[in-house]
Structure formats: C-alpha cells, structure tokens
Short mmCIF file of C-alpha atoms and ligand atoms in Angstrom, two decimals:
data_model
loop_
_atom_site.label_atom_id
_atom_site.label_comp_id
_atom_site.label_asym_id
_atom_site.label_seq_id
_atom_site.Cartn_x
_atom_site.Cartn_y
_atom_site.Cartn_z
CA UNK A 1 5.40 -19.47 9.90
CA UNK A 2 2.87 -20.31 7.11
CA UNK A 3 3.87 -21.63 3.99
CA UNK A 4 1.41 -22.03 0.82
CA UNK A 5 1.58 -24.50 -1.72
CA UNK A 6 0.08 -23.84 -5.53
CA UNK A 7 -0.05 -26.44 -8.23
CA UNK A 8 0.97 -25.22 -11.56
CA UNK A 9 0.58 -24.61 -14.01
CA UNK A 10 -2.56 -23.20 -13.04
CA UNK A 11 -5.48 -22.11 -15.16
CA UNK A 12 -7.91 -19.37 -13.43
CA UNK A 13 -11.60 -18.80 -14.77
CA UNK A 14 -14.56 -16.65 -13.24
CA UNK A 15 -14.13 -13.65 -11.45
CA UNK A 16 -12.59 -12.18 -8.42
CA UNK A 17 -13.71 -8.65 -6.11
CA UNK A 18 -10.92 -6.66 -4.87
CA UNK A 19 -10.84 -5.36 -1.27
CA UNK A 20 -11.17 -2.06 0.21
CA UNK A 21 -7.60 -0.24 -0.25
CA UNK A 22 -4.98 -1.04 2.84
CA UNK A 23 -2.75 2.48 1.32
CA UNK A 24 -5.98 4.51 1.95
CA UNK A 25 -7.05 2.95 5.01
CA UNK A 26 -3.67 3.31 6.85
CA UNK A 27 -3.68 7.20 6.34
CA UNK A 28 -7.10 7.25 7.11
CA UNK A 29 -7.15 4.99 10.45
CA UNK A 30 -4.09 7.46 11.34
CA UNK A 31 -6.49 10.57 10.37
CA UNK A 32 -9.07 8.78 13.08
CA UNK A 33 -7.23 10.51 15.69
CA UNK A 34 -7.76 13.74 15.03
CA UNK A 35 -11.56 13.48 15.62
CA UNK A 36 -12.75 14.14 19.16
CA UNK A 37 -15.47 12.46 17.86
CA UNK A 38 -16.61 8.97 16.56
CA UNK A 39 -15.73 7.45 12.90
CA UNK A 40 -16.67 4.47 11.86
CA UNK A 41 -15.16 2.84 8.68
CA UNK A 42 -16.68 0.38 6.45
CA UNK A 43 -14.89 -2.95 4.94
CA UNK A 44 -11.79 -2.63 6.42
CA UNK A 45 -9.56 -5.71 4.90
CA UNK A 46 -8.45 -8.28 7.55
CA UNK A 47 -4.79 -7.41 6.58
CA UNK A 48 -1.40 -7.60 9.27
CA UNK A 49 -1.44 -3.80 8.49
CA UNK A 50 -4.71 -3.35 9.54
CA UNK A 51 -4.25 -5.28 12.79
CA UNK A 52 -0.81 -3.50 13.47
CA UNK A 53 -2.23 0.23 13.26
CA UNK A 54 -5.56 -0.60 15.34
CA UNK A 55 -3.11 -1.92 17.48
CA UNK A 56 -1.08 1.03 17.87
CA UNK A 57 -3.93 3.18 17.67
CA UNK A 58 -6.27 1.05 20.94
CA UNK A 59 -2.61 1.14 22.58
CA UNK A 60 -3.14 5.07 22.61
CA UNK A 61 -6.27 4.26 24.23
CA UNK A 62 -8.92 4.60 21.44
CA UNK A 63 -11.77 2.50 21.43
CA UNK A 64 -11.91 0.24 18.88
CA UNK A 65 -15.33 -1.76 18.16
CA UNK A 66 -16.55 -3.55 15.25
CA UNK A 67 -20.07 -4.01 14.25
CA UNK A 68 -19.99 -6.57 10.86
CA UNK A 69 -18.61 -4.91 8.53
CA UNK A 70 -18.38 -1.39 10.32
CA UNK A 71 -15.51 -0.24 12.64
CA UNK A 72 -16.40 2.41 15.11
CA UNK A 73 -13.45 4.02 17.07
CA UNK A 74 -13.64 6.50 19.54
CA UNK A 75 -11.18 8.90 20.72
CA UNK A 76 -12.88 10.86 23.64
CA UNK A 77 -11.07 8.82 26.20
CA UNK A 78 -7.52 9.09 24.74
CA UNK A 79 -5.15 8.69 26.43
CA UNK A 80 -1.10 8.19 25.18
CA UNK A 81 0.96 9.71 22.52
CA UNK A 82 2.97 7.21 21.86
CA UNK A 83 3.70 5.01 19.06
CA UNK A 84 6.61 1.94 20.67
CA UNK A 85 8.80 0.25 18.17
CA UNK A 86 7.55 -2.66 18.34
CA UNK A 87 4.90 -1.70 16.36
CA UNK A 88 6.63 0.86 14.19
CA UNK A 89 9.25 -1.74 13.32
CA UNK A 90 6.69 -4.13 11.60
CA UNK A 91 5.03 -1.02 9.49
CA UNK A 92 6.44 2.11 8.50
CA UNK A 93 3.06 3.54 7.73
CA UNK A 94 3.12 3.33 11.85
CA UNK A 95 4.77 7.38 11.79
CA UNK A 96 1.26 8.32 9.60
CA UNK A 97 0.40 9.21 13.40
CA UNK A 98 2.88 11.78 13.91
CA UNK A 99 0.85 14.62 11.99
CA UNK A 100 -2.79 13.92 13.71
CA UNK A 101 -1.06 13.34 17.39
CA UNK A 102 0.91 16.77 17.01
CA UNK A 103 -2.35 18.41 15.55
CA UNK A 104 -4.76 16.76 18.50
CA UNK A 105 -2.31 16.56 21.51
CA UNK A 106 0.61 19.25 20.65
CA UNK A 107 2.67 16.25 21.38
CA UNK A 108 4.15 12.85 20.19
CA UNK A 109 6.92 10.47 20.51
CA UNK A 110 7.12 7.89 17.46
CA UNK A 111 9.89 5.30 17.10
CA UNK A 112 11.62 5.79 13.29
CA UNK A 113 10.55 3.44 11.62
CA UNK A 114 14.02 1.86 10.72
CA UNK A 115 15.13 0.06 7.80
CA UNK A 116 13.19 -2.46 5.54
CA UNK A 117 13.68 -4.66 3.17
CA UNK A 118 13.09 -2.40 0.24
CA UNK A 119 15.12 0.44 1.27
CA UNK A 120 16.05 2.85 3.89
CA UNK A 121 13.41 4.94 3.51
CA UNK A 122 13.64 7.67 5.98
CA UNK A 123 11.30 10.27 6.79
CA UNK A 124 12.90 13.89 6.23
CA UNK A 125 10.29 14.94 4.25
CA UNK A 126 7.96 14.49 6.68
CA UNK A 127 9.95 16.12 9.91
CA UNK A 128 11.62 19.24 7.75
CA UNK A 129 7.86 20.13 6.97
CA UNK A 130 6.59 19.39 10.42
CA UNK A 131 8.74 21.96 11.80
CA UNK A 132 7.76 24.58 9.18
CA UNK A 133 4.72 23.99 10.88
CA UNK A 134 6.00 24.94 14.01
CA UNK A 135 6.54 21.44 15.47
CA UNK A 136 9.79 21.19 17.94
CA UNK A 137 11.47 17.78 16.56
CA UNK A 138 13.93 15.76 18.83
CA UNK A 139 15.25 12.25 17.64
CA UNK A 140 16.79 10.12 20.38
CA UNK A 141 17.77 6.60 20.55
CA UNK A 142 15.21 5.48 17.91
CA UNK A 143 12.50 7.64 18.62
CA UNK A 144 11.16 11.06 16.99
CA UNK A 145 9.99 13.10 20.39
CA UNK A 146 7.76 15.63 18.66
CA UNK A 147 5.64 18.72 20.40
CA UNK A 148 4.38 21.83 19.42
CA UNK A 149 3.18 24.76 21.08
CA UNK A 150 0.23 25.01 18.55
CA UNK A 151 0.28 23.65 14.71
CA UNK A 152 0.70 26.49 12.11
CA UNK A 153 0.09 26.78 8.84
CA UNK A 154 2.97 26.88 5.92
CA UNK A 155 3.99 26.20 2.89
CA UNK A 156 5.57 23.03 2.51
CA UNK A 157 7.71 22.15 -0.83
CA UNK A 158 7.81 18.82 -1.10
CA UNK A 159 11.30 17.65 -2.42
CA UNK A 160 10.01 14.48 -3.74
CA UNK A 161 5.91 13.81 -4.18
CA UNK A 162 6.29 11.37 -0.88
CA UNK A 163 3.05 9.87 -0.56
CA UNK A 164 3.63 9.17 2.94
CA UNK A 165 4.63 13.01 4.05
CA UNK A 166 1.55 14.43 1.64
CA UNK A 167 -0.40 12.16 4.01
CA UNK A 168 1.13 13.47 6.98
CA UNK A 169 1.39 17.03 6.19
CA UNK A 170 -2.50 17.32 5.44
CA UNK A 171 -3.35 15.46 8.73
CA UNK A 172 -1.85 17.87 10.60
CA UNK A 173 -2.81 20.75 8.84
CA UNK A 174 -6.66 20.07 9.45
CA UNK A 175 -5.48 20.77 12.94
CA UNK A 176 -3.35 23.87 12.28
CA UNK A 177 -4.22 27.63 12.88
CA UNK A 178 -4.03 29.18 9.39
CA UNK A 179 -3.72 27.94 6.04
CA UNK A 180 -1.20 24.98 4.47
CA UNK A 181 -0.25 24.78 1.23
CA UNK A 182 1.24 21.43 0.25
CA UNK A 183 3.60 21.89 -3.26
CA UNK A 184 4.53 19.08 -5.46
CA UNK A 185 1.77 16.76 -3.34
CA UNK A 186 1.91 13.13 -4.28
CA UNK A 187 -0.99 12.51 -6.68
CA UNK A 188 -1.85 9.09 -5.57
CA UNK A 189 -5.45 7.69 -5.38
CA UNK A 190 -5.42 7.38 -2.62
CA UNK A 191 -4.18 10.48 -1.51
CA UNK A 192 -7.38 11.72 -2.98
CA UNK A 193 -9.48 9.14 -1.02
CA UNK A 194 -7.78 10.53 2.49
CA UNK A 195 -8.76 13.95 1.41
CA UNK A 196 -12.52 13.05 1.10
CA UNK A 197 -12.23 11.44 4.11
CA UNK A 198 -11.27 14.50 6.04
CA UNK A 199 -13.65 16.64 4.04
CA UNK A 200 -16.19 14.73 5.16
CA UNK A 201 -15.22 15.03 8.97
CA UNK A 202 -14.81 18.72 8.04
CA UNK A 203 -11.84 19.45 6.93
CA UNK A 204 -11.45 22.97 4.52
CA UNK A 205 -9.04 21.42 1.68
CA UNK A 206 -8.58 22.23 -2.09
CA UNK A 207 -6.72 20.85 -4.92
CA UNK A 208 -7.24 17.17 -4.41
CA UNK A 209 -5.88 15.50 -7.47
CA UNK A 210 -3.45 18.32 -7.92
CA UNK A 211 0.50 18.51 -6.71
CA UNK A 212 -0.61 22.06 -5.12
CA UNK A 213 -3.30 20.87 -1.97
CA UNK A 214 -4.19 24.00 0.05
CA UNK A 215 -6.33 23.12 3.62
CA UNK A 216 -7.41 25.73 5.90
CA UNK A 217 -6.98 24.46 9.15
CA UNK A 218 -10.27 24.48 12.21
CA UNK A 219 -10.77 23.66 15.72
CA UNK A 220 -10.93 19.98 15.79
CA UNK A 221 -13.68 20.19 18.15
CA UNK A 222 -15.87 21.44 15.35
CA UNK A 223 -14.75 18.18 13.42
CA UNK A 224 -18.14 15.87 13.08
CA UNK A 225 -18.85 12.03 13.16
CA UNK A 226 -18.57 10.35 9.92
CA UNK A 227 -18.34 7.33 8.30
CA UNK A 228 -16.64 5.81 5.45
CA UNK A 229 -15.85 3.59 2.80
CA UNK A 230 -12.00 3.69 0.99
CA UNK A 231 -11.84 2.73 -2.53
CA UNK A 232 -11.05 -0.38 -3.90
CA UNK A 233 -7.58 -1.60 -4.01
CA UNK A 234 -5.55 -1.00 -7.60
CA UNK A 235 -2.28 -3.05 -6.09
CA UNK A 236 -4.72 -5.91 -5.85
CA UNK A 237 -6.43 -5.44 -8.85
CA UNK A 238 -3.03 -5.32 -11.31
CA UNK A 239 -1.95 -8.54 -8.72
CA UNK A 240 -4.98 -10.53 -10.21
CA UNK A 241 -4.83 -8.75 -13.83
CA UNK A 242 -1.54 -10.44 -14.02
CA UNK A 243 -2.25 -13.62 -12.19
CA UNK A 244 -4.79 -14.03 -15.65
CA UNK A 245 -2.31 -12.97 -18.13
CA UNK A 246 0.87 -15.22 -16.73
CA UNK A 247 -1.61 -18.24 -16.83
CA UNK A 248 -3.26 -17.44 -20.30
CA UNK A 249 -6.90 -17.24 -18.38
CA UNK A 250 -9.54 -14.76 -18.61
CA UNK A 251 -11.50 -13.36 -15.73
CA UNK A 252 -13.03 -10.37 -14.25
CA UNK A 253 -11.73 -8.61 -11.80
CA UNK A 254 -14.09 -5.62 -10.24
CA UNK A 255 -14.26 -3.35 -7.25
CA UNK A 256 -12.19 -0.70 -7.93
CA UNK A 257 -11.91 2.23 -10.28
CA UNK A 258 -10.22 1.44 -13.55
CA UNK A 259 -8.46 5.09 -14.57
CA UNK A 260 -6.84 4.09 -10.71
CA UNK A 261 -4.01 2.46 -13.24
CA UNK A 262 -4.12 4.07 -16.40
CA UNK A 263 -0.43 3.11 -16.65
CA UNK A 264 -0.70 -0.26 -15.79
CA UNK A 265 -3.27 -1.06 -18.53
CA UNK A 266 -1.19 1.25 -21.31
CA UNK A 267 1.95 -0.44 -20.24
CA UNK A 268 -0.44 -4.17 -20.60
CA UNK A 269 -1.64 -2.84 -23.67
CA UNK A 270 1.41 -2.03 -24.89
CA UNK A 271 2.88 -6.02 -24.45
CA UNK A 272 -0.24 -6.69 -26.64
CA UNK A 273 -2.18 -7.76 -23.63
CA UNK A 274 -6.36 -8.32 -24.42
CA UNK A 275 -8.46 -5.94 -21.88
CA UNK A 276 -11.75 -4.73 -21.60
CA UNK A 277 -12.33 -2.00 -18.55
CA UNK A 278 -15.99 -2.17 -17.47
CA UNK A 279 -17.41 0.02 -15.00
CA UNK A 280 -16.79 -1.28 -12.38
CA UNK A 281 -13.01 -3.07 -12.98
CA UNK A 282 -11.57 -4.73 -16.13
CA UNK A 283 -11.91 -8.13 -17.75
CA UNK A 284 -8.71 -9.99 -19.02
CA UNK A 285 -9.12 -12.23 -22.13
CA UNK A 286 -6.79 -14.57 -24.16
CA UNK A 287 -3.37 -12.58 -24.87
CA UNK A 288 -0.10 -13.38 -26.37
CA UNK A 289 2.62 -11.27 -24.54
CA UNK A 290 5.37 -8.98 -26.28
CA UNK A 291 8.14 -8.04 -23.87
CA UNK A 292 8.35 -4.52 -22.48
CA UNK A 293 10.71 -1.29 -21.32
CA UNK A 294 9.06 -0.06 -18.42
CA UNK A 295 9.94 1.94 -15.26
CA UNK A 296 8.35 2.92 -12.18
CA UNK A 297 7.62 6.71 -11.64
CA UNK A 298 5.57 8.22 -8.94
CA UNK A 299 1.63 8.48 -9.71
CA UNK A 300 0.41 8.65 -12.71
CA UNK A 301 3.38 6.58 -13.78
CA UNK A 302 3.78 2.68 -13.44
CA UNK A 303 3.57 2.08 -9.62
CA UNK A 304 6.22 1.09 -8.00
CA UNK A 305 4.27 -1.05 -5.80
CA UNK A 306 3.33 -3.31 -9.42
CA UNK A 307 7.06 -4.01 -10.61
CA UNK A 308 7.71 -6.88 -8.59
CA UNK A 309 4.44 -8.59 -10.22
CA UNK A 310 5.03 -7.16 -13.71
CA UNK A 311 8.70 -8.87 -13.57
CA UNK A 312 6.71 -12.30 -12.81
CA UNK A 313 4.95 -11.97 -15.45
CA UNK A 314 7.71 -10.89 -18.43
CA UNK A 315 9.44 -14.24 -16.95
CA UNK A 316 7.50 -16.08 -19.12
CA UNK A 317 6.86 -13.65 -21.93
CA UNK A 318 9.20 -14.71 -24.73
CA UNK A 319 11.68 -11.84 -26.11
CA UNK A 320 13.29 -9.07 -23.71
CA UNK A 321 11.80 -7.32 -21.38
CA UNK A 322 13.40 -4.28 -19.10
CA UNK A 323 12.28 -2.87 -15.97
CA UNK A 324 13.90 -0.11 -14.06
CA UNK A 325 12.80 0.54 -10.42
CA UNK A 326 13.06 4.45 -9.69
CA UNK A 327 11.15 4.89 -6.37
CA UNK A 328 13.05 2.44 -4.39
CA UNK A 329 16.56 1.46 -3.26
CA UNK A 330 16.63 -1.95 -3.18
CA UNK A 331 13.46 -3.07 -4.70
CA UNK A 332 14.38 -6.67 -6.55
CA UNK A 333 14.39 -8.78 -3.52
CA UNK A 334 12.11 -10.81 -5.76
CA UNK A 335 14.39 -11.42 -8.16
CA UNK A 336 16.91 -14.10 -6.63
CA UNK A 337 13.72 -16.05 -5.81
CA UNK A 338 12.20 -15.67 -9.48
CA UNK A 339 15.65 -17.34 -10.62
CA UNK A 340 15.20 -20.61 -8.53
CA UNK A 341 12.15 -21.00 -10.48
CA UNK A 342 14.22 -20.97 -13.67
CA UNK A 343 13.73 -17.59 -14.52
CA UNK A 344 16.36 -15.51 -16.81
CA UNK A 345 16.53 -12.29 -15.30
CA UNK A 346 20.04 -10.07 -15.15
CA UNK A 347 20.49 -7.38 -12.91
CA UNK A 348 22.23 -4.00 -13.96
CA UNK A 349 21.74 -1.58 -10.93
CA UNK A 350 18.22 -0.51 -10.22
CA UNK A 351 17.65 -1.72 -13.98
CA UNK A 352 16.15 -5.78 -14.41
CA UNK A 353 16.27 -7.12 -18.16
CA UNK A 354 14.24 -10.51 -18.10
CA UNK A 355 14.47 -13.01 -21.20
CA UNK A 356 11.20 -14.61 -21.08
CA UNK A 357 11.70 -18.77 -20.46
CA UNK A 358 9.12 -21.21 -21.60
CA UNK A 359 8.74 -22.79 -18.71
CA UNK A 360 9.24 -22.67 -14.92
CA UNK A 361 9.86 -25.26 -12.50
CA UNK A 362 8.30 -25.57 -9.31
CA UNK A 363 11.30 -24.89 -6.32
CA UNK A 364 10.83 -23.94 -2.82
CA UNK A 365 10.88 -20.07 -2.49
CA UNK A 366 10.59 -17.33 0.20
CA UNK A 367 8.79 -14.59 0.43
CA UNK A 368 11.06 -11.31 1.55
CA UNK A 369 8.53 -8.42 1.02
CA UNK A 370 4.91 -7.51 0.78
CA UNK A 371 5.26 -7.34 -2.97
CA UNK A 372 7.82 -9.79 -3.90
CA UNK A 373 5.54 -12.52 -2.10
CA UNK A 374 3.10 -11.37 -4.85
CA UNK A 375 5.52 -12.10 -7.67
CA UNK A 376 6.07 -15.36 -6.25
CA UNK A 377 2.66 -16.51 -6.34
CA UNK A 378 2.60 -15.27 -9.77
CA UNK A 379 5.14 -17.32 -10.86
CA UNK A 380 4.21 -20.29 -9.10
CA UNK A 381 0.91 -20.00 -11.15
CA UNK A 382 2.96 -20.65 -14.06
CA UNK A 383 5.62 -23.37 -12.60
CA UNK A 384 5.07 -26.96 -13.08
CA UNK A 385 4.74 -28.75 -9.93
CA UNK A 386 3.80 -28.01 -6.60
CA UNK A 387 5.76 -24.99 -5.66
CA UNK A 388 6.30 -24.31 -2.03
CA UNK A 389 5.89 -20.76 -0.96
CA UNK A 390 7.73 -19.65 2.55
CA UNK A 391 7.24 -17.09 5.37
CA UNK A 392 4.03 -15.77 3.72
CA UNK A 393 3.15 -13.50 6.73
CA UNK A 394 4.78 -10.84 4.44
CA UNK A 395 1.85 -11.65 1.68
CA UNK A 396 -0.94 -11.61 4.74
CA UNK A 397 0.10 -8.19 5.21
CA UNK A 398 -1.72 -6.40 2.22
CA UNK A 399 -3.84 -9.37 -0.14
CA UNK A 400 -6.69 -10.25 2.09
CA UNK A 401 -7.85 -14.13 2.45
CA UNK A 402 -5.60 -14.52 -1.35
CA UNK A 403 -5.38 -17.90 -0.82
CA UNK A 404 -9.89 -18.44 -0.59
CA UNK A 405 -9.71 -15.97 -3.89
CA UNK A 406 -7.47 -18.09 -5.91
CA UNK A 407 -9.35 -21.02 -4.91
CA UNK A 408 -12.19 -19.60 -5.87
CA UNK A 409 -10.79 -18.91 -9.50
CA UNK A 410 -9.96 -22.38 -10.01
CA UNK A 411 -6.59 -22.61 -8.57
CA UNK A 412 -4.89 -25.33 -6.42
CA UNK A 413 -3.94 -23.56 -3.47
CA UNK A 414 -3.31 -24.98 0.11
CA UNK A 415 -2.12 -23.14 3.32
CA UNK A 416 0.35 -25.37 6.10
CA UNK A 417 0.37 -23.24 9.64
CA UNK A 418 3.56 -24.45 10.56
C1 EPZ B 501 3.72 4.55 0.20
O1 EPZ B 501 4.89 4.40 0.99
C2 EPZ B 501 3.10 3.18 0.14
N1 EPZ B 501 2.73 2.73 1.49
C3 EPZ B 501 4.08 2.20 -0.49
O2 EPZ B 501 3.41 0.94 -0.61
C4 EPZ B 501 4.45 2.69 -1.89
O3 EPZ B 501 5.42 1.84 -2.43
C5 EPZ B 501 5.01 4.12 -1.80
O4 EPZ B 501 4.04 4.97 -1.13
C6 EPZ B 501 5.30 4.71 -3.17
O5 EPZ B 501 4.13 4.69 -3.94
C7 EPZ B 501 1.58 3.18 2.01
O6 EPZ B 501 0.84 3.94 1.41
C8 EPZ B 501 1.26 2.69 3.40
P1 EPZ B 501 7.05 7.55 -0.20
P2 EPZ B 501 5.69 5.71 1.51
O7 EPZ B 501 7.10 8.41 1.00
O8 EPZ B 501 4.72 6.75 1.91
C9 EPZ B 501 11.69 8.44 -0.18
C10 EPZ B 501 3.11 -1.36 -0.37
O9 EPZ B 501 3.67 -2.26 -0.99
N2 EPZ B 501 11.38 9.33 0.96
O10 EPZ B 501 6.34 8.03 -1.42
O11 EPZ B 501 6.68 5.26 2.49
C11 EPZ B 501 11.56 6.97 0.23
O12 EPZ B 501 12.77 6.54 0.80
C12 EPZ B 501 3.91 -0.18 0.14
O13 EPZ B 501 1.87 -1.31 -0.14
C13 EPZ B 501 12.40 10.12 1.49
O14 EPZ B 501 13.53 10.11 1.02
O15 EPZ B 501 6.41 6.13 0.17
C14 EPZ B 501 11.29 6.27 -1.06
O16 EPZ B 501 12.50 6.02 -1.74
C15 EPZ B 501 5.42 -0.40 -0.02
N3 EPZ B 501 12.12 10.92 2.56
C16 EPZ B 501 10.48 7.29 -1.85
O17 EPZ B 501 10.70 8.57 -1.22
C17 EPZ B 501 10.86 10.98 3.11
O18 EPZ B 501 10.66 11.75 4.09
C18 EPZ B 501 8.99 7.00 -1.85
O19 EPZ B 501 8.55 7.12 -0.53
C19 EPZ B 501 9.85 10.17 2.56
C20 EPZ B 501 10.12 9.34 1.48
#
C-alpha cells in the first residue's frame, strides 16, 4: 500500500487547475448505458472510482476505448446485467447502474453496496421509488435482483434530497413510458451536470436546479451520440482553498465554477478568510483565521463532503471552532488521526468542537476514508516534520495525481509504493 510523505510546515505559491468532477462523472458513466448508441466523454480524472465503474461497466460488456483525452464507449454489443460485489463493495456509487440497466434491459441484479466507513448508508430511497416505477425488487444474499416488465412513470417523493437516488430515479426515467416527477430532488451541481448530460443524448427533463425535476420518458433507441465534458470539481477546489489558508499561502485555484460553493466561501468568509472569486475559480490571499460554528446540510448548505478538510483547517485556527456533521453517521473517522498530530478536538455526538493549537507535530497517520485522507494531508501541510501518511489508496480514489499538484505548488511531497 502507498504511503506519502510531506514536509511541513509547508508554504504553497502559484496556482493549481482542478479536475473534471468524479460525483458527476460516476452518474454520468452509469447514464452511458442507457444509450444504444456511442458517448464519448472528455477529461475523465484517472481516479480508483473511475477505474472501478469502467470496470463494472466493460464487465457488462461495453466497449470501452480511449482516444487522449476522449473516452468512447459503446453499448451495442451489451451483453450482462450484472454488477458482482466485488466491485460494488469498493464503491457504492457502483448501484448508480440499477436505474439505466432496468430502463435499457428490464432487468438487473446489483450487489448492495454494504457498509462503509462513513456510515451505513443504505439505499431505500432508491428501491421504494424504483418500484413506484413499476420495477419488481428482490434482495437475496447481498444482491438487489431487479426486473421490470416495462419502466413507468411516477411520482417519486423523495424522503431525504439523496443525491444518489435523484441520480438514479432520472436515469431510469429517460427510459420510462410516461412522465416522472422527482419531489424534493437533491440540488447538487452536479445533479444539474447529469441532467445536461442526458438532455443532450435526448432526454425530455425540466426543473434542473429545482427540488421538483419532471422528465418525460422516450424510446431509448431515439437517444443520439453525444459527447461531453463534466464540470470542474468543487470537493477539489475547497481541498486546495484550504490547503492555502492552513499554510498562510496564496494561490489560485481555477477550473471550476465558483457559485458551485457559495457556502464554502460564506462560511471562509465568515472565519475572516481573504478571497477573491475570478471567473474562472477563486484566488486565496494572506488571512488570519477566526474560529467557526458550522454544519453540514444538503446542497446549498456546507457539503458534507468539505467537513473533514474544514476540521483540518480550524486545528490550527486559534479560538473555538464547532462543526456538526448532519448528512452522515459516522463521519469523524478523521478525527482520531487529527489528534496524533496534536490536535485539540472533543467529540460530542455527531457535533466536533476544535480548540485551535499553534502547532502540529509531524506523527505517522492513516488514511480511513476518501475525505479524511484529505484532512490529513491538510494537516500535515501544517505539521513540523516529515509526516508519514498511510494506506493512501483511499486519497487515489477522488484527488487525481495530488501528489504532482502539490509539488507543483511548492510543496515537499514524496510517494513510497510499498
Ligand atoms: C453522494 O453520495 C456523493 N457520492 C457523496 O460523496 C456525498 O457525500 C453525498 O452524495 C452527499 O452529498 C457521489 O456522488 C458518488 P446520499 P450518496 O444518497 O448519493 C442516506 C465523496 O466523498 N440515504 O445523498 O450516497 C445516506 O445514508 C462521496 O465523494 C438513505 O438513508 O449520498 C446518507 O446518510 C462520499 N437512503 C444520506 O442519505 C437512501 O436510499 C446522504 O446520502 C439513500 C441515502
């Protein structure tokens, strides 16, 4: 398993180019399937995720072929429907399949996707509204056996805006007979992003950027060949915006659309933090931190998917800061780690209240989720010494080549394949 090292404290300078999104490309790699004919997609990130769905996806027997920076798939010689748990178990986004397999082949057997680290997260959102839509839904020793005599439209409530079931509810309704109306629809970017991308192939679909997304379904044989670009990832953007601010540097960081985190700068702003949003990003200058209350919501509220990194950063921010974590279960695997650096941070249920330190010491740490790993590079940022990072696979999964951008910002970063 890799490990990466980082000398700290670090100082960054220059600027850095975010990659395409890996939360819009998943969904829309999934929605490849429900094109008889070809799409090709345009700067996907070399990400594990990436790999592990055009894995899944060639193991169903589409053709996968890339060109530079273009990946063409084809689906015209398809030929499974199922998605094995060895797969699903490494990526939950793996059951994003379920909703173009029903719509394309009336049929498909998924493994659940199981536990992980940051919660149980299971999937009744997405199977209660499945069968609305007329799908038959058997689970049997780890697998969701799904069929359908013929996708129909309905209205599906959503109980909670799951960005995952939104996702899955409007692949499959492209393919329905009829019209589906999606209520309380998660409003996240890249939500939007998959619903351009299906426009695009063909798809009849209103309300993007609402919680009320209405698509009237079509023969998918009528569905044309596309291509496509997803937008620039925000998760990665915030990751470097607080990279700068936990090591008092300024740089730019660009390629992807600022009002993406409105919250995230508002909640920056609000801990005094120096920003200027440009057209095509945001540059960080010289701040001096206040601590912050702060918790995650769904989008347009602090994402969940920046708390881990936020908490690196009020480690060294002098005062109190408190974070609550509302989207997750068990979301502060990041936090024992944090400590070993010589963090003060007390945990009080889902709720985090960090008293900022001025310094942190360089320990050897491991890396637990996709996220967490993010805090931890963070932090080491900030540590003095050479801090050891462990089982970074998890951080491979969604920051592509991170270690070559934080070189190229100055940092002191090596990589051991052990
Ligand atoms: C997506 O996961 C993202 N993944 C996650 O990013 C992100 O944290 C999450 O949305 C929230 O923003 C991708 O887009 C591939 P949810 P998803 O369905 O779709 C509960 C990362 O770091 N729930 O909105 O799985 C669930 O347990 C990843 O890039 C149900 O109870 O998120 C969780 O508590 C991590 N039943 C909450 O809703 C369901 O049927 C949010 O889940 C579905 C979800």
């Amino acid at each position: 398993m890799d490990k990466l090292y980082i000398d700290g404290p670090a100082k960054l300078n220059g600027s850095v180019r975010v990659s395409r999104a890996k939360n819009a490309y998943l969904p829309i790699i999934a929605g490849v399937l429900l094109n008889p004919r070809k799409t090709t997609l345009i700067n996907l990130p070399e990400l594990r995720d990436i790999i592990t769905i055009n894995k899944l996806l060639s193991n169903l027997g589409v053709e996968i072929k890339t060109e530079g920076h273009k990946t063409i798939y084809d689906t015209s010689k398809f030929e499974g429907h199922e998605a094995t748990y060895d797969l699903v178990k490494t990526m939950r986004a793996s059951i994003l399949v379920l909703g173009p397999l029903l719509a394309r082949f009336k049929k498909a057997k998924v493994s659940l996707p199981g536990g992980c680290a940051i919660g149980a997260r299971p999937i009744d959102i997405h199977l209660e509204n499945l069968k609305k839509m007329g799908a038959k839904i058997e689970l049997e020793s780890g697998y969701v056996y799904a069929t359908t005599e013929g996708l129909k439209g309905a209205k599906c409530v959503l109980p909670f805006p799951s960005v995952g079931a939104t996702e899955n509810l409007m692949m499959a309704a492209v393919g329905a007979e009829g019209t589906t109306i999606i209520e309380n629809a998660a409003l996240e970017p890249e939500i939007e992003d998959l619903g351009n991308f299906l426009i695009k192939m063909g798809a009849q679909i209103e309300g993007l950027n609402s919680s009320t997304i209405t698509i009237k379904g079509r023969p998918l044989s009528e569905l044309n060949e596309i291509e496509h670009e997803a937008i620039g990832d925000r998760i990665e953007a915030l990751t470097y915006m607080m990279a700068a601010l936990i090591t008092d540097s300024e740089i730019e960081i660009t390629g992807f659309v600022p009002s993406h985190l409105d919250a995230v700068i508002e909640t920056l702003k609000k801990m005094n933090a120096q920003l200027e949003v440009t057209s095509d990003g945001i540059k960080v200058l010289h701040s001096k931190l206040e601590g912050i209350t702060v918790e995650t919501a769904p989008y347009p509220g602090f994402p969940t998917d920046g708390q881990a990194q936020l908490m690196a950063l009020c480690t060294k921010v002098l005062g109190t800061s408190v974070i609550t974590e509302k989207i997750f279960e068990n979301r502060f695997m990041h936090v024992p780690e944090l400590i070993r650096l010589g963090a003060k941070i007390e945990l009080k249920g889902n709720t985090a209240i960090i008293t900022g330190v001025e310094k942190l010491e360089q320990a050897p740490i491991m890396c637990t989720d996709l996220r967490a790993s993010a805090a931890l590079i963070l932090a080491a940022l900030a540590s003095e010494g050479k801090t050891e990072i462990q089982r970074v696979y998890h951080l491979d999964r969604g920051y592509e080549k991170i270690d070559n951008k934080l070189r190229s910002l100055g940092v002191s970063i090596s990589r051991i394949n052990e």
